[in-house]
PDB file of C-alpha atoms in Angstrom:
ATOM      1  CA  UNK A  11      -6.075   8.579  14.044  1.00 94.00           C
ATOM      2  CA  UNK A  12      -3.366  11.145  14.598  1.00 96.00           C
ATOM      3  CA  UNK A  13      -0.856  10.819  17.396  1.00 98.00           C
ATOM      4  CA  UNK A  14       2.831  11.425  18.049  1.00 98.00           C
ATOM      5  CA  UNK A  15       5.969   9.873  19.471  1.00 98.00           C
ATOM      6  CA  UNK A  16       9.187  11.420  20.731  1.00 98.00           C
ATOM      7  CA  UNK A  17      12.281  10.846  18.654  1.00 98.00           C
ATOM      8  CA  UNK A  18      15.939  11.842  18.846  1.00 98.00           C
ATOM      9  CA  UNK A  19      16.694  14.824  21.050  1.00 97.00           C
ATOM     10  CA  UNK A  20      13.079  15.108  22.229  1.00 98.00           C
ATOM     11  CA  UNK A  21      11.746  15.872  18.744  1.00 98.00           C
ATOM     12  CA  UNK A  22       7.991  15.225  18.504  1.00 98.00           C
ATOM     13  CA  UNK A  23       7.108  13.182  15.424  1.00 98.00           C
ATOM     14  CA  UNK A  24       3.582  13.233  14.024  1.00 98.00           C
ATOM     15  CA  UNK A  25       1.942   9.939  13.064  1.00 98.00           C
ATOM     16  CA  UNK A  26      -1.140   8.857  11.135  1.00 98.00           C
ATOM     17  CA  UNK A  27      -2.426   5.443  12.213  1.00 98.00           C
ATOM     18  CA  UNK A  28      -5.049   3.188  10.630  1.00 98.00           C
ATOM     19  CA  UNK A  29      -5.993  -0.478  10.993  1.00 96.00           C
ATOM     20  CA  UNK A  30      -6.339  -2.924  13.859  1.00 85.00           C
ATOM     21  CA  UNK A  31      -4.028  -2.300  16.798  1.00 85.00           C
ATOM     22  CA  UNK A  32      -3.015  -5.948  17.206  1.00 87.00           C
ATOM     23  CA  UNK A  33      -2.318  -6.557  13.517  1.00 94.00           C
ATOM     24  CA  UNK A  34       1.117  -6.840  11.967  1.00 96.00           C
ATOM     25  CA  UNK A  35       2.506  -3.311  11.468  1.00 98.00           C
ATOM     26  CA  UNK A  36       3.479  -1.607   8.248  1.00 98.00           C
ATOM     27  CA  UNK A  37       5.379   1.649   8.760  1.00 98.00           C
ATOM     28  CA  UNK A  38       5.486   4.230   5.951  1.00 99.00           C
ATOM     29  CA  UNK A  39       8.350   6.727   5.601  1.00 98.00           C
ATOM     30  CA  UNK A  40       7.818   9.578   3.144  1.00 98.00           C
ATOM     31  CA  UNK A  41      10.345  11.440   1.030  1.00 98.00           C
ATOM     32  CA  UNK A  42      11.997  14.835   0.869  1.00 98.00           C
ATOM     33  CA  UNK A  43       9.695  17.799   1.501  1.00 97.00           C
ATOM     34  CA  UNK A  44       6.587  15.638   1.854  1.00 97.00           C
ATOM     35  CA  UNK A  45       4.500  14.244   4.726  1.00 98.00           C
ATOM     36  CA  UNK A  46       2.552  11.214   5.922  1.00 98.00           C
ATOM     37  CA  UNK A  47      -0.326  12.510   3.821  1.00 95.00           C
ATOM     38  CA  UNK A  48       1.295  11.179   0.660  1.00 95.00           C
ATOM     39  CA  UNK A  49       0.209   7.684   1.763  1.00 97.00           C
ATOM     40  CA  UNK A  50      -3.495   8.638   1.817  1.00 95.00           C
ATOM     41  CA  UNK A  51      -4.505   5.925  -0.665  1.00 95.00           C
ATOM     42  CA  UNK A  52      -2.823   3.197   1.379  1.00 97.00           C
ATOM     43  CA  UNK A  53      -4.248   4.424   4.696  1.00 98.00           C
ATOM     44  CA  UNK A  54      -7.747   4.324   3.181  1.00 97.00           C
ATOM     45  CA  UNK A  55      -7.484   0.898   1.523  1.00 98.00           C
ATOM     46  CA  UNK A  56      -9.641  -1.674   3.384  1.00 97.00           C
ATOM     47  CA  UNK A  57      -7.586  -4.501   1.890  1.00 96.00           C
ATOM     48  CA  UNK A  58      -4.641  -3.144   3.895  1.00 97.00           C
ATOM     49  CA  UNK A  59      -6.358  -1.714   6.976  1.00 97.00           C
ATOM     50  CA  UNK A  60      -8.298  -4.918   7.649  1.00 95.00           C
ATOM     51  CA  UNK A  61      -5.115  -7.002   7.671  1.00 95.00           C
ATOM     52  CA  UNK A  62      -2.418  -4.676   8.993  1.00 97.00           C
ATOM     53  CA  UNK A  63      -1.764  -1.785  11.342  1.00 98.00           C
ATOM     54  CA  UNK A  64      -0.617   1.104   9.157  1.00 98.00           C
ATOM     55  CA  UNK A  65       1.605   3.772  10.715  1.00 98.00           C
ATOM     56  CA  UNK A  66       2.735   6.720   8.562  1.00 98.00           C
ATOM     57  CA  UNK A  67       5.283   9.071  10.111  1.00 98.00           C
ATOM     58  CA  UNK A  68       6.147  12.706   9.473  1.00 98.00           C
ATOM     59  CA  UNK A  69       9.913  13.105   9.340  1.00 98.00           C
ATOM     60  CA  UNK A  70      11.503  15.742  11.565  1.00 98.00           C
ATOM     61  CA  UNK A  71      10.974  19.164  10.024  1.00 98.00           C
ATOM     62  CA  UNK A  72       8.000  17.914   7.983  1.00 98.00           C
ATOM     63  CA  UNK A  73       4.226  17.726   8.365  1.00 97.00           C
ATOM     64  CA  UNK A  74       3.023  17.733  11.967  1.00 97.00           C
ATOM     65  CA  UNK A  75       6.463  17.009  13.428  1.00 98.00           C
ATOM     66  CA  UNK A  76       8.703  19.432  15.265  1.00 98.00           C
ATOM     67  CA  UNK A  77      11.201  21.495  13.293  1.00 98.00           C
ATOM     68  CA  UNK A  78      14.448  21.272  15.267  1.00 97.00           C
ATOM     69  CA  UNK A  79      17.391  23.431  14.272  1.00 94.00           C
ATOM     70  CA  UNK A  80      19.727  20.465  13.798  1.00 92.00           C
ATOM     71  CA  UNK A  81      19.941  16.733  13.232  1.00 93.00           C
ATOM     72  CA  UNK A  82      19.241  16.661   9.507  1.00 97.00           C
ATOM     73  CA  UNK A  83      22.774  15.535   8.646  1.00 96.00           C
ATOM     74  CA  UNK A  84      23.089  13.046  11.517  1.00 97.00           C
ATOM     75  CA  UNK A  85      22.463   9.346  10.788  1.00 98.00           C
ATOM     76  CA  UNK A  86      21.848   8.739  14.513  1.00 98.00           C
ATOM     77  CA  UNK A  87      19.041  11.316  14.603  1.00 98.00           C
ATOM     78  CA  UNK A  88      17.231   9.707  11.666  1.00 98.00           C
ATOM     79  CA  UNK A  89      17.896   6.215  13.030  1.00 98.00           C
ATOM     80  CA  UNK A  90      16.520   7.032  16.469  1.00 98.00           C
ATOM     81  CA  UNK A  91      13.505   8.851  15.027  1.00 98.00           C
ATOM     82  CA  UNK A  92      12.520   5.764  13.063  1.00 98.00           C
ATOM     83  CA  UNK A  93      13.287   3.533  16.065  1.00 98.00           C
ATOM     84  CA  UNK A  94      10.769   5.513  18.127  1.00 98.00           C
ATOM     85  CA  UNK A  95       8.113   4.979  15.460  1.00 98.00           C
ATOM     86  CA  UNK A  96       8.902   1.272  15.234  1.00 98.00           C
ATOM     87  CA  UNK A  97       8.632   0.943  19.010  1.00 97.00           C
ATOM     88  CA  UNK A  98       5.167   2.491  18.782  1.00 97.00           C
ATOM     89  CA  UNK A  99       4.097   0.371  15.810  1.00 97.00           C
ATOM     90  CA  UNK A 100       5.087  -2.940  17.357  1.00 95.00           C
ATOM     91  CA  UNK A 101       7.586  -5.714  16.658  1.00 93.00           C
ATOM     92  CA  UNK A 102       8.411  -7.171  13.250  1.00 95.00           C
ATOM     93  CA  UNK A 103       7.298  -4.204  11.179  1.00 98.00           C
ATOM     94  CA  UNK A 104       7.498  -3.991   7.433  1.00 98.00           C
ATOM     95  CA  UNK A 105       8.933  -0.586   6.522  1.00 98.00           C
ATOM     96  CA  UNK A 106       7.910   1.076   3.256  1.00 99.00           C
ATOM     97  CA  UNK A 107      10.346   3.884   2.461  1.00 98.00           C
ATOM     98  CA  UNK A 108       9.891   6.310  -0.421  1.00 98.00           C
ATOM     99  CA  UNK A 109      12.597   8.448  -2.020  1.00 98.00           C
ATOM    100  CA  UNK A 110      14.635  10.170   0.754  1.00 98.00           C
ATOM    101  CA  UNK A 111      12.859   7.857   3.201  1.00 98.00           C
ATOM    102  CA  UNK A 112      15.074   5.088   1.861  1.00 98.00           C
ATOM    103  CA  UNK A 113      18.094   6.929   3.248  1.00 98.00           C
ATOM    104  CA  UNK A 114      16.338   7.308   6.613  1.00 98.00           C
ATOM    105  CA  UNK A 115      15.681   3.562   6.682  1.00 98.00           C
ATOM    106  CA  UNK A 116      19.296   2.870   5.701  1.00 98.00           C
ATOM    107  CA  UNK A 117      20.424   5.119   8.577  1.00 98.00           C
ATOM    108  CA  UNK A 118      18.266   3.089  10.953  1.00 98.00           C
ATOM    109  CA  UNK A 119      19.860  -0.153   9.766  1.00 98.00           C
ATOM    110  CA  UNK A 120      23.303   1.484   9.908  1.00 98.00           C
ATOM    111  CA  UNK A 121      22.839   2.348  13.588  1.00 98.00           C
ATOM    112  CA  UNK A 122      20.383  -0.239  14.948  1.00 98.00           C
ATOM    113  CA  UNK A 123      20.543  -3.166  12.537  1.00 98.00           C
ATOM    114  CA  UNK A 124      17.472  -5.061  11.336  1.00 98.00           C
ATOM    115  CA  UNK A 125      16.173  -6.559  14.597  1.00 96.00           C
ATOM    116  CA  UNK A 126      12.958  -4.483  14.590  1.00 95.00           C
ATOM    117  CA  UNK A 127      12.173  -5.291  10.957  1.00 98.00           C
ATOM    118  CA  UNK A 128      10.263  -8.079   9.261  1.00 98.00           C
ATOM    119  CA  UNK A 129      10.691  -6.773   5.732  1.00 98.00           C
ATOM    120  CA  UNK A 130      11.712  -3.763   3.662  1.00 98.00           C
ATOM    121  CA  UNK A 131      10.063  -2.070   0.675  1.00 98.00           C
ATOM    122  CA  UNK A 132      12.098   0.632  -1.079  1.00 98.00           C
ATOM    123  CA  UNK A 133       9.945   2.795  -3.361  1.00 98.00           C
ATOM    124  CA  UNK A 134      11.706   5.134  -5.785  1.00 98.00           C
ATOM    125  CA  UNK A 135      14.292   5.297  -3.035  1.00 98.00           C
ATOM    126  CA  UNK A 136      17.837   6.413  -2.444  1.00 98.00           C
ATOM    127  CA  UNK A 137      20.029   4.600   0.072  1.00 98.00           C
ATOM    128  CA  UNK A 138      22.995   6.971   0.034  1.00 98.00           C
ATOM    129  CA  UNK A 139      23.694  10.565  -0.893  1.00 98.00           C
ATOM    130  CA  UNK A 140      26.554  12.596  -2.309  1.00 96.00           C
ATOM    131  CA  UNK A 141      28.398  13.146  -5.551  1.00 91.00           C
ATOM    132  CA  UNK A 142      28.917   9.965  -7.586  1.00 92.00           C
ATOM    133  CA  UNK A 143      27.025   7.772  -5.078  1.00 97.00           C
ATOM    134  CA  UNK A 144      25.363   5.099  -7.216  1.00 97.00           C
ATOM    135  CA  UNK A 145      22.603   4.485  -4.667  1.00 98.00           C
ATOM    136  CA  UNK A 146      21.664   8.158  -4.640  1.00 98.00           C
ATOM    137  CA  UNK A 147      21.612   8.996  -8.322  1.00 97.00           C
ATOM    138  CA  UNK A 148      18.940  11.565  -9.141  1.00 97.00           C
ATOM    139  CA  UNK A 149      17.054  12.105 -12.370  1.00 97.00           C
ATOM    140  CA  UNK A 150      16.673  15.094 -14.695  1.00 97.00           C
ATOM    141  CA  UNK A 151      13.616  16.562 -12.960  1.00 96.00           C
ATOM    142  CA  UNK A 152      15.460  16.817  -9.650  1.00 96.00           C
ATOM    143  CA  UNK A 153      18.555  18.250 -11.317  1.00 96.00           C
ATOM    144  CA  UNK A 154      16.468  20.817 -13.200  1.00 97.00           C
ATOM    145  CA  UNK A 155      14.644  22.217 -10.165  1.00 97.00           C
ATOM    146  CA  UNK A 156      16.932  21.466  -7.222  1.00 96.00           C
ATOM    147  CA  UNK A 157      18.581  24.847  -6.745  1.00 96.00           C
ATOM    148  CA  UNK A 158      15.333  26.780  -7.131  1.00 98.00           C
ATOM    149  CA  UNK A 159      13.387  24.500  -4.765  1.00 98.00           C
ATOM    150  CA  UNK A 160      15.853  25.281  -1.973  1.00 96.00           C
ATOM    151  CA  UNK A 161      15.539  29.051  -2.343  1.00 96.00           C
ATOM    152  CA  UNK A 162      14.218  31.334   0.405  1.00 95.00           C
ATOM    153  CA  UNK A 163      12.630  33.508  -2.284  1.00 97.00           C
ATOM    154  CA  UNK A 164       9.011  32.386  -2.889  1.00 96.00           C
ATOM    155  CA  UNK A 165       9.089  33.838  -6.396  1.00 97.00           C
ATOM    156  CA  UNK A 166      11.808  31.297  -7.176  1.00 97.00           C
ATOM    157  CA  UNK A 167      10.853  28.346  -4.970  1.00 97.00           C
ATOM    158  CA  UNK A 168       7.080  28.180  -5.528  1.00 96.00           C
ATOM    159  CA  UNK A 169       7.154  27.820  -9.338  1.00 96.00           C
ATOM    160  CA  UNK A 170       9.900  25.216  -9.079  1.00 97.00           C
ATOM    161  CA  UNK A 171       8.074  23.202  -6.423  1.00 96.00           C
ATOM    162  CA  UNK A 172       4.859  23.454  -8.444  1.00 94.00           C
ATOM    163  CA  UNK A 173       6.536  22.077 -11.566  1.00 94.00           C
ATOM    164  CA  UNK A 174       8.245  19.370  -9.539  1.00 95.00           C
ATOM    165  CA  UNK A 175       4.988  18.253  -7.868  1.00 93.00           C
ATOM    166  CA  UNK A 176       3.171  18.236 -11.214  1.00 90.00           C
ATOM    167  CA  UNK A 177       5.824  16.380 -13.207  1.00 91.00           C
ATOM    168  CA  UNK A 178       7.153  13.781 -10.749  1.00 89.00           C
ATOM    169  CA  UNK A 179       4.465  11.286 -11.769  1.00 80.00           C
ATOM    170  CA  UNK A 180       4.824   9.127 -14.834  1.00 68.00           C
ATOM    171  CA  UNK A 181       1.226   9.776 -15.854  1.00 66.00           C
ATOM    172  CA  UNK A 182      -1.847  11.795 -14.953  1.00 64.00           C
ATOM    173  CA  UNK A 183      -2.383  12.429 -11.241  1.00 70.00           C
ATOM    174  CA  UNK A 184      -5.533  14.240 -10.047  1.00 75.00           C
ATOM    175  CA  UNK A 185      -5.028  17.971  -9.701  1.00 78.00           C
ATOM    176  CA  UNK A 186      -6.104  17.904  -6.062  1.00 83.00           C
ATOM    177  CA  UNK A 187      -3.408  15.336  -5.338  1.00 83.00           C
ATOM    178  CA  UNK A 188      -0.765  17.462  -7.055  1.00 85.00           C
ATOM    179  CA  UNK A 189      -1.849  20.426  -4.948  1.00 90.00           C
ATOM    180  CA  UNK A 190      -1.627  18.295  -1.799  1.00 90.00           C
ATOM    181  CA  UNK A 191       1.946  17.324  -2.698  1.00 91.00           C
ATOM    182  CA  UNK A 192       2.763  20.983  -3.357  1.00 93.00           C
ATOM    183  CA  UNK A 193       1.197  22.050  -0.073  1.00 95.00           C
ATOM    184  CA  UNK A 194       3.278  19.518   1.831  1.00 96.00           C
ATOM    185  CA  UNK A 195       6.445  20.777   0.156  1.00 96.00           C
ATOM    186  CA  UNK A 196       5.661  24.422   0.916  1.00 96.00           C
ATOM    187  CA  UNK A 197       5.014  23.587   4.573  1.00 96.00           C
ATOM    188  CA  UNK A 198       8.627  22.437   4.969  1.00 98.00           C
ATOM    189  CA  UNK A 199      10.875  25.427   5.751  1.00 97.00           C
ATOM    190  CA  UNK A 200      13.473  26.192   3.070  1.00 97.00           C
ATOM    191  CA  UNK A 201      16.213  25.682   5.649  1.00 97.00           C
ATOM    192  CA  UNK A 202      15.029  22.103   6.217  1.00 98.00           C
ATOM    193  CA  UNK A 203      14.598  21.415   2.508  1.00 97.00           C
ATOM    194  CA  UNK A 204      18.241  22.436   2.046  1.00 97.00           C
ATOM    195  CA  UNK A 205      19.599  20.729   5.164  1.00 97.00           C
ATOM    196  CA  UNK A 206      18.533  17.276   3.984  1.00 97.00           C
ATOM    197  CA  UNK A 207      20.979  17.546   1.097  1.00 95.00           C
ATOM    198  CA  UNK A 208      23.987  18.610   3.179  1.00 94.00           C
ATOM    199  CA  UNK A 209      25.136  15.039   3.527  1.00 95.00           C
ATOM    200  CA  UNK A 210      27.690  12.804   1.871  1.00 96.00           C
ATOM    201  CA  UNK A 211      27.434   9.194   2.971  1.00 97.00           C
ATOM    202  CA  UNK A 212      27.757   5.827   1.293  1.00 97.00           C
ATOM    203  CA  UNK A 213      25.784   2.744   2.294  1.00 98.00           C
ATOM    204  CA  UNK A 214      27.176  -0.270   0.456  1.00 97.00           C
ATOM    205  CA  UNK A 215      28.463  -1.758   3.702  1.00 97.00           C
ATOM    206  CA  UNK A 216      24.961  -1.382   5.173  1.00 98.00           C
ATOM    207  CA  UNK A 217      23.061  -2.852   2.240  1.00 98.00           C
ATOM    208  CA  UNK A 218      25.165  -6.011   2.019  1.00 98.00           C
ATOM    209  CA  UNK A 219      24.318  -6.791   5.664  1.00 97.00           C
ATOM    210  CA  UNK A 220      20.523  -6.594   5.226  1.00 98.00           C
ATOM    211  CA  UNK A 221      19.103  -9.965   6.230  1.00 98.00           C
ATOM    212  CA  UNK A 222      15.371  -9.338   5.810  1.00 98.00           C
ATOM    213  CA  UNK A 223      13.114  -9.847   2.778  1.00 98.00           C
ATOM    214  CA  UNK A 224      13.463  -6.797   0.544  1.00 98.00           C
ATOM    215  CA  UNK A 225      11.334  -5.548  -2.329  1.00 98.00           C
ATOM    216  CA  UNK A 226      12.578  -2.683  -4.503  1.00 98.00           C
ATOM    217  CA  UNK A 227       9.768  -0.856  -6.323  1.00 98.00           C
ATOM    218  CA  UNK A 228      10.577   1.754  -8.953  1.00 98.00           C
ATOM    219  CA  UNK A 229       8.912   3.486 -11.876  1.00 96.00           C
ATOM    220  CA  UNK A 230      10.732   2.769 -15.116  1.00 96.00           C
ATOM    221  CA  UNK A 231      10.311   6.443 -16.117  1.00 95.00           C
ATOM    222  CA  UNK A 232      11.148   7.961 -12.736  1.00 97.00           C
ATOM    223  CA  UNK A 233      12.576  11.425 -13.449  1.00 96.00           C
ATOM    224  CA  UNK A 234      13.326  12.228  -9.791  1.00 97.00           C
ATOM    225  CA  UNK A 235      15.398   9.245  -8.665  1.00 98.00           C
ATOM    226  CA  UNK A 236      17.225   7.475 -11.460  1.00 98.00           C
ATOM    227  CA  UNK A 237      16.186   3.816 -11.877  1.00 98.00           C
ATOM    228  CA  UNK A 238      19.894   3.046 -11.569  1.00 98.00           C
ATOM    229  CA  UNK A 239      19.525   3.704  -7.824  1.00 98.00           C
ATOM    230  CA  UNK A 240      17.017   0.838  -7.639  1.00 98.00           C
ATOM    231  CA  UNK A 241      19.323  -1.422  -9.622  1.00 98.00           C
ATOM    232  CA  UNK A 242      22.091  -0.579  -7.167  1.00 98.00           C
ATOM    233  CA  UNK A 243      19.928  -1.600  -4.195  1.00 98.00           C
ATOM    234  CA  UNK A 244      18.854  -4.821  -5.890  1.00 98.00           C
ATOM    235  CA  UNK A 245      22.460  -5.663  -6.618  1.00 98.00           C
ATOM    236  CA  UNK A 246      23.717  -4.990  -3.102  1.00 98.00           C
ATOM    237  CA  UNK A 247      20.943  -6.325  -0.806  1.00 98.00           C
ATOM    238  CA  UNK A 248      21.114 -10.117  -0.551  1.00 98.00           C
ATOM    239  CA  UNK A 249      18.015 -11.727  -2.045  1.00 97.00           C
ATOM    240  CA  UNK A 250      16.339  -8.429  -2.964  1.00 98.00           C
ATOM    241  CA  UNK A 251      13.743  -8.551  -5.718  1.00 98.00           C
ATOM    242  CA  UNK A 252      12.665  -5.755  -8.022  1.00 98.00           C
ATOM    243  CA  UNK A 253       9.180  -4.711  -9.124  1.00 98.00           C
ATOM    244  CA  UNK A 254       9.152  -2.237 -11.990  1.00 97.00           C
ATOM    245  CA  UNK A 255       6.105  -0.083 -12.729  1.00 96.00           C
ATOM    246  CA  UNK A 256       6.377   0.217 -16.506  1.00 93.00           C
ATOM    247  CA  UNK A 257       6.027   3.824 -17.666  1.00 90.00           C
ATOM    248  CA  UNK A 258       5.641   4.774 -13.993  1.00 93.00           C
ATOM    249  CA  UNK A 259       7.097   7.871 -12.400  1.00 94.00           C
ATOM    250  CA  UNK A 260       8.347   8.686  -8.939  1.00 96.00           C
ATOM    251  CA  UNK A 261       5.203   7.933  -6.914  1.00 94.00           C
ATOM    252  CA  UNK A 262       3.679   4.570  -7.948  1.00 95.00           C
ATOM    253  CA  UNK A 263       1.679   4.431  -4.693  1.00 95.00           C
ATOM    254  CA  UNK A 264      -0.229   7.506  -5.915  1.00 92.00           C
ATOM    255  CA  UNK A 265      -0.110   7.000  -9.689  1.00 91.00           C
ATOM    256  CA  UNK A 266      -1.176   3.326  -9.559  1.00 93.00           C
ATOM    257  CA  UNK A 267      -2.499   2.960  -6.025  1.00 94.00           C
ATOM    258  CA  UNK A 268      -4.542  -0.212  -6.559  1.00 96.00           C
ATOM    259  CA  UNK A 269      -1.660  -2.043  -8.206  1.00 97.00           C
ATOM    260  CA  UNK A 270       0.837  -0.796  -5.650  1.00 98.00           C
ATOM    261  CA  UNK A 271      -1.390  -1.823  -2.737  1.00 98.00           C
ATOM    262  CA  UNK A 272      -1.815  -5.306  -4.199  1.00 98.00           C
ATOM    263  CA  UNK A 273       1.963  -5.669  -4.531  1.00 98.00           C
ATOM    264  CA  UNK A 274       2.485  -4.428  -0.978  1.00 98.00           C
ATOM    265  CA  UNK A 275      -0.213  -6.706   0.440  1.00 98.00           C
ATOM    266  CA  UNK A 276       1.265  -9.760  -1.261  1.00 97.00           C
ATOM    267  CA  UNK A 277       4.771  -8.948  -0.035  1.00 98.00           C
ATOM    268  CA  UNK A 278       3.547  -8.316   3.525  1.00 97.00           C
ATOM    269  CA  UNK A 279       1.613 -11.580   3.608  1.00 96.00           C
ATOM    270  CA  UNK A 280       4.587 -13.532   2.265  1.00 95.00           C
ATOM    271  CA  UNK A 281       6.810 -11.976   4.901  1.00 92.00           C
TER     272      UNK A 281
END
């Protein structure tokens, strides 16, 4: 099912919803220049949909959501957007945040605390951004293509985004899935792709106050977000545990969907 909620400043946020309405919610937050569609394997997994209510959001400026002119550098905007989704999903949600989605989740905790949360899963995630921020350290693939991927010129941006979508995984990903990732990236305006990186904010003081069960999932060969960012989160969040996908890349939920779903299901049930 597709629906929407209204976030910060009246921004309409697109949602994909699967599973039983009265089940415990799991909310999925995608990464930079992607969409709720990246969670297709999870939304179609009966082992998850029969036990949980799955809600995947499109961030502002992405997917089916509105594209406001501002708010991309404002922690309150991201925090309130996610709060609106959590209000829709129901109380005590587990939030699964991938890549840049980890920063969105950190913004929510920064502004609203953890009251709406039952548990946290960070997947190949950053929790801060800016030069020399340990929780936002990027890998060689991001460094190689960053400038080109933000270009207004399609002759520059499209090849870079294509290479990025193809190479972010640690192993073979079906060509159709790579094209879906590329399509999602191209649907995000260049101005939005650039605006998400015009931030400089640390989060150590936020992470040390997290009081919910936390699982940090990361591919050991992630070339987009350096595994050191995961180690930083594990070291700062009280009681956090790590789950490494050996030889995995940036998207374990797509590269190794069955294994990822089993890990997520176990964590959600233990929560």
